GROMACS .gro file of C-alpha atoms in nm:
model
  234
    1UNK     CA    1   4.017   2.368  15.963
    2UNK     CA    2   3.996   2.145  15.660
    3UNK     CA    3   4.330   2.011  15.537
    4UNK     CA    4   4.395   1.996  15.164
    5UNK     CA    5   4.541   1.681  15.016
    6UNK     CA    6   4.828   1.728  14.772
    7UNK     CA    7   4.853   1.482  14.486
    8UNK     CA    8   5.157   1.495  14.255
    9UNK     CA    9   5.174   1.303  13.930
   10UNK     CA   10   5.485   1.269  13.722
   11UNK     CA   11   5.302   1.136  13.416
   12UNK     CA   12   5.048   1.300  13.186
   13UNK     CA   13   4.743   1.427  13.366
   14UNK     CA   14   4.407   1.435  13.184
   15UNK     CA   15   4.226   1.765  13.207
   16UNK     CA   16   3.853   1.789  13.142
   17UNK     CA   17   3.776   2.066  12.898
   18UNK     CA   18   3.455   2.239  12.806
   19UNK     CA   19   3.463   2.114  12.445
   20UNK     CA   20   3.429   1.765  12.306
   21UNK     CA   21   3.792   1.751  12.201
   22UNK     CA   22   4.032   1.506  12.351
   23UNK     CA   23   4.154   1.583  12.696
   24UNK     CA   24   4.453   1.817  12.727
   25UNK     CA   25   4.762   1.626  12.826
   26UNK     CA   26   5.007   1.804  13.055
   27UNK     CA   27   5.360   1.672  13.088
   28UNK     CA   28   5.330   1.678  13.464
   29UNK     CA   29   5.110   1.832  13.729
   30UNK     CA   30   5.087   1.882  14.099
   31UNK     CA   31   4.726   1.911  14.212
   32UNK     CA   32   4.599   2.041  14.538
   33UNK     CA   33   4.255   1.901  14.601
   34UNK     CA   34   4.012   2.101  14.811
   35UNK     CA   35   3.693   1.892  14.788
   36UNK     CA   36   3.664   1.977  14.420
   37UNK     CA   37   3.534   1.721  14.170
   38UNK     CA   38   3.779   1.835  13.906
   39UNK     CA   39   4.014   2.115  13.816
   40UNK     CA   40   3.915   2.380  13.572
   41UNK     CA   41   4.190   2.579  13.391
   42UNK     CA   42   4.089   2.912  13.249
   43UNK     CA   43   4.340   3.070  13.008
   44UNK     CA   44   4.420   3.434  13.072
   45UNK     CA   45   4.399   3.645  12.759
   46UNK     CA   46   4.731   3.791  12.660
   47UNK     CA   47   4.749   4.163  12.685
   48UNK     CA   48   4.759   4.338  12.349
   49UNK     CA   49   5.038   4.558  12.463
   50UNK     CA   50   5.354   4.451  12.639
   51UNK     CA   51   5.391   4.546  12.999
   52UNK     CA   52   5.522   4.892  13.051
   53UNK     CA   53   5.887   4.909  13.142
   54UNK     CA   54   5.991   5.215  13.329
   55UNK     CA   55   6.352   5.309  13.286
   56UNK     CA   56   6.485   5.568  13.518
   57UNK     CA   57   6.731   5.779  13.331
   58UNK     CA   58   7.017   5.889  13.541
   59UNK     CA   59   7.062   6.259  13.515
   60UNK     CA   60   7.415   6.351  13.419
   61UNK     CA   61   7.537   6.686  13.530
   62UNK     CA   62   7.839   6.806  13.342
   63UNK     CA   63   8.050   7.069  13.505
   64UNK     CA   64   8.089   7.369  13.278
   65UNK     CA   65   8.455   7.431  13.195
   66UNK     CA   66   8.581   7.739  13.364
   67UNK     CA   67   8.726   8.006  13.137
   68UNK     CA   68   9.096   8.052  13.186
   69UNK     CA   69   9.216   8.396  13.271
   70UNK     CA   70   9.406   8.556  12.980
   71UNK     CA   71   9.778   8.495  13.007
   72UNK     CA   72   9.963   8.823  13.051
   73UNK     CA   73  10.228   8.894  12.789
   74UNK     CA   74  10.562   8.751  12.881
   75UNK     CA   75  10.808   9.009  13.008
   76UNK     CA   76  11.144   8.941  12.844
   77UNK     CA   77  11.474   9.082  12.973
   78UNK     CA   78  11.564   9.182  12.616
   79UNK     CA   79  11.418   9.182  12.266
   80UNK     CA   80  11.579   9.172  11.920
   81UNK     CA   81  11.432   9.325  11.604
   82UNK     CA   82  11.535   9.343  11.239
   83UNK     CA   83  11.430   9.605  10.985
   84UNK     CA   84  11.469   9.633  10.609
   85UNK     CA   85  11.366   9.899  10.360
   86UNK     CA   86  11.428   9.978   9.994
   87UNK     CA   87  11.328  10.272   9.774
   88UNK     CA   88  11.367  10.359   9.410
   89UNK     CA   89  11.593  10.651   9.323
   90UNK     CA   90  11.439  10.895   9.077
   91UNK     CA   91  11.542  11.241   8.952
   92UNK     CA   92  11.362  11.537   9.105
   93UNK     CA   93  11.346  11.402   9.464
   94UNK     CA   94  11.567  11.494   9.762
   95UNK     CA   95  11.790  11.219   9.901
   96UNK     CA   96  11.731  11.216  10.277
   97UNK     CA   97  11.918  10.959  10.486
   98UNK     CA   98  11.887  10.954  10.864
   99UNK     CA   99  11.719  11.293  10.857
  100UNK     CA  100  12.013  11.449  10.668
  101UNK     CA  101  11.972  11.589  10.316
  102UNK     CA  102  12.248  11.432  10.103
  103UNK     CA  103  12.343  11.612   9.778
  104UNK     CA  104  12.270  11.385   9.481
  105UNK     CA  105  12.115  11.400   9.135
  106UNK     CA  106  11.823  11.183   9.245
  107UNK     CA  107  11.632  11.089   9.556
  108UNK     CA  108  11.384  10.838   9.700
  109UNK     CA  109  11.039  10.817   9.547
  110UNK     CA  110  10.802  10.753   9.839
  111UNK     CA  111  10.479  10.860  10.003
  112UNK     CA  112  10.663  11.033  10.290
  113UNK     CA  113  11.010  11.184  10.265
  114UNK     CA  114  11.148  10.839  10.170
  115UNK     CA  115  11.415  10.824  10.442
  116UNK     CA  116  11.524  10.463  10.394
  117UNK     CA  117  11.739  10.454  10.709
  118UNK     CA  118  11.478  10.590  10.950
  119UNK     CA  119  11.208  10.367  10.800
  120UNK     CA  120  11.436  10.071  10.853
  121UNK     CA  121  11.513  10.165  11.216
  122UNK     CA  122  11.143  10.214  11.290
  123UNK     CA  123  11.063   9.868  11.152
  124UNK     CA  124  11.339   9.712  11.363
  125UNK     CA  125  11.204   9.869  11.684
  126UNK     CA  126  10.845   9.772  11.601
  127UNK     CA  127  10.958   9.419  11.520
  128UNK     CA  128  11.143   9.387  11.851
  129UNK     CA  129  10.825   9.493  12.033
  130UNK     CA  130  10.616   9.242  11.836
  131UNK     CA  131  10.410   9.519  11.673
  132UNK     CA  132  10.289   9.560  11.312
  133UNK     CA  133  10.530   9.707  11.058
  134UNK     CA  134  10.559  10.071  10.964
  135UNK     CA  135  10.331  10.030  10.662
  136UNK     CA  136  10.042   9.922  10.885
  137UNK     CA  137  10.086  10.187  11.152
  138UNK     CA  138  10.157  10.467  10.901
  139UNK     CA  139   9.986  10.348  10.578
  140UNK     CA  140  10.082  10.521  10.254
  141UNK     CA  141   9.710  10.537  10.169
  142UNK     CA  142   9.658  10.796  10.444
  143UNK     CA  143   9.692  11.152  10.303
  144UNK     CA  144   9.819  11.290  10.634
  145UNK     CA  145  10.149  11.105  10.586
  146UNK     CA  146  10.204  11.248  10.238
  147UNK     CA  147  10.550  11.406  10.243
  148UNK     CA  148  10.573  11.367  10.623
  149UNK     CA  149  10.923  11.373  10.775
  150UNK     CA  150  11.029  11.029  10.891
  151UNK     CA  151  11.131  11.177  11.226
  152UNK     CA  152  10.758  11.163  11.312
  153UNK     CA  153  10.764  10.784  11.269
  154UNK     CA  154  11.083  10.757  11.473
  155UNK     CA  155  10.940  10.951  11.766
  156UNK     CA  156  10.632  10.727  11.771
  157UNK     CA  157  10.845  10.411  11.763
  158UNK     CA  158  11.060  10.541  12.050
  159UNK     CA  159  10.747  10.631  12.248
  160UNK     CA  160  10.611  10.278  12.203
  161UNK     CA  161  10.946  10.134  12.310
  162UNK     CA  162  10.947  10.327  12.637
  163UNK     CA  163  10.577  10.260  12.693
  164UNK     CA  164  10.651   9.887  12.677
  165UNK     CA  165  10.922   9.929  12.940
  166UNK     CA  166  11.230   9.898  12.719
  167UNK     CA  167  11.522  10.112  12.615
  168UNK     CA  168  11.777  10.080  12.338
  169UNK     CA  169  12.060   9.839  12.414
  170UNK     CA  170  12.240   9.890  12.086
  171UNK     CA  171  12.168   9.941  11.716
  172UNK     CA  172  12.358   9.835  11.404
  173UNK     CA  173  12.255   9.969  11.060
  174UNK     CA  174  12.392   9.902  10.712
  175UNK     CA  175  12.314  10.127  10.413
  176UNK     CA  176  12.348   9.981  10.063
  177UNK     CA  177  12.384  10.221   9.769
  178UNK     CA  178  12.621  10.268   9.480
  179UNK     CA  179  12.629  10.646   9.488
  180UNK     CA  180  12.687  10.891   9.646
  181UNK     CA  181  12.969  10.810   9.885
  182UNK     CA  182  12.845  10.846  10.240
  183UNK     CA  183  13.179  10.873  10.421
  184UNK     CA  184  13.159  11.256  10.445
  185UNK     CA  185  12.806  11.235  10.590
  186UNK     CA  186  12.818  10.932  10.821
  187UNK     CA  187  12.889  11.118  11.145
  188UNK     CA  188  12.613  11.373  11.083
  189UNK     CA  189  12.368  11.089  11.008
  190UNK     CA  190  12.471  10.896  11.320
  191UNK     CA  191  12.450  11.204  11.544
  192UNK     CA  192  12.097  11.280  11.427
  193UNK     CA  193  11.998  10.916  11.468
  194UNK     CA  194  12.127  10.918  11.827
  195UNK     CA  195  11.928  11.232  11.902
  196UNK     CA  196  11.605  11.083  11.767
  197UNK     CA  197  11.662  10.763  11.965
  198UNK     CA  198  11.772  10.941  12.281
  199UNK     CA  199  12.072  10.708  12.282
  200UNK     CA  200  12.440  10.736  12.355
  201UNK     CA  201  12.656  10.736  12.036
  202UNK     CA  202  12.846  10.439  12.181
  203UNK     CA  203  12.545  10.209  12.119
  204UNK     CA  204  12.461  10.328  11.765
  205UNK     CA  205  12.664  10.195  11.472
  206UNK     CA  206  12.630  10.288  11.104
  207UNK     CA  207  12.792  10.123  10.802
  208UNK     CA  208  12.762  10.192  10.429
  209UNK     CA  209  12.835   9.957  10.139
  210UNK     CA  210  12.808   9.957   9.761
  211UNK     CA  211  12.642   9.673   9.568
  212UNK     CA  212  12.930   9.618   9.327
  213UNK     CA  213  12.725   9.753   9.036
  214UNK     CA  214  12.488   9.457   9.060
  215UNK     CA  215  12.109   9.494   8.998
  216UNK     CA  216  11.915   9.811   9.079
  217UNK     CA  217  12.121   9.890   9.390
  218UNK     CA  218  12.448   9.868   9.201
  219UNK     CA  219  12.310  10.065   8.908
  220UNK     CA  220  12.215  10.366   9.123
  221UNK     CA  221  11.844  10.300   9.070
  222UNK     CA  222  11.762  10.216   9.432
  223UNK     CA  223  11.884  10.237   9.791
  224UNK     CA  224  11.836   9.988  10.074
  225UNK     CA  225  11.908   9.954  10.446
  226UNK     CA  226  11.921   9.680  10.710
  227UNK     CA  227  11.900   9.742  11.085
  228UNK     CA  228  11.925   9.518  11.392
  229UNK     CA  229  11.827   9.652  11.735
  230UNK     CA  230  11.859   9.512  12.084
  231UNK     CA  231  11.606   9.643  12.337
  232UNK     CA  232  11.670   9.583  12.708
  233UNK     CA  233  11.425   9.595  12.997
  234UNK     CA  234  11.447   9.910  13.206
   0.00000   0.00000   0.00000
């Protein structure tokens, strides 16, 4: 087998070209000679397009978030609610308080019977249960509630209370009106209220106050009521 001689030059090496131009000077060359009279360098044409680069995209799999189960409503050992109501007093209407017809020269102008105390108690119970107010459940735009006795609203509020698993702990109501005096009628009002609530009289309290002749309440042009209820888990 023929052995090739390796010649290495550190200095410029003259290269014979095909044209008549001066020889190409290379800064340094290492030549392997295989019985060739000279070396011939052929330039490789540059590709018009850059080499293709293949990038492998890593597939990212995102885990879909799992939907959380709806949180059940919190069961509280007791609930507190507050109710308030106010009605104008006008001639020609009956004055009904707590389901009792009170003799007076004017009464409550309202869509239903205008019982300010029962409306107030209903709102307190609904509020304790976290439900909409009486105006949303029994809207005054609905003809079927026109002139309806407020005992209908009370029975529905009590039904919702028991349905939610609660019963009345105690109730405290305050009536505000200048006239008439309610002292002669308080016990009848409270007894009827207890019956509608299905509650012992010991847990139902009723107070009445004037408004010292201040604003519409004190001028016998309106009547108002506040109620606070405590509902306890059965």
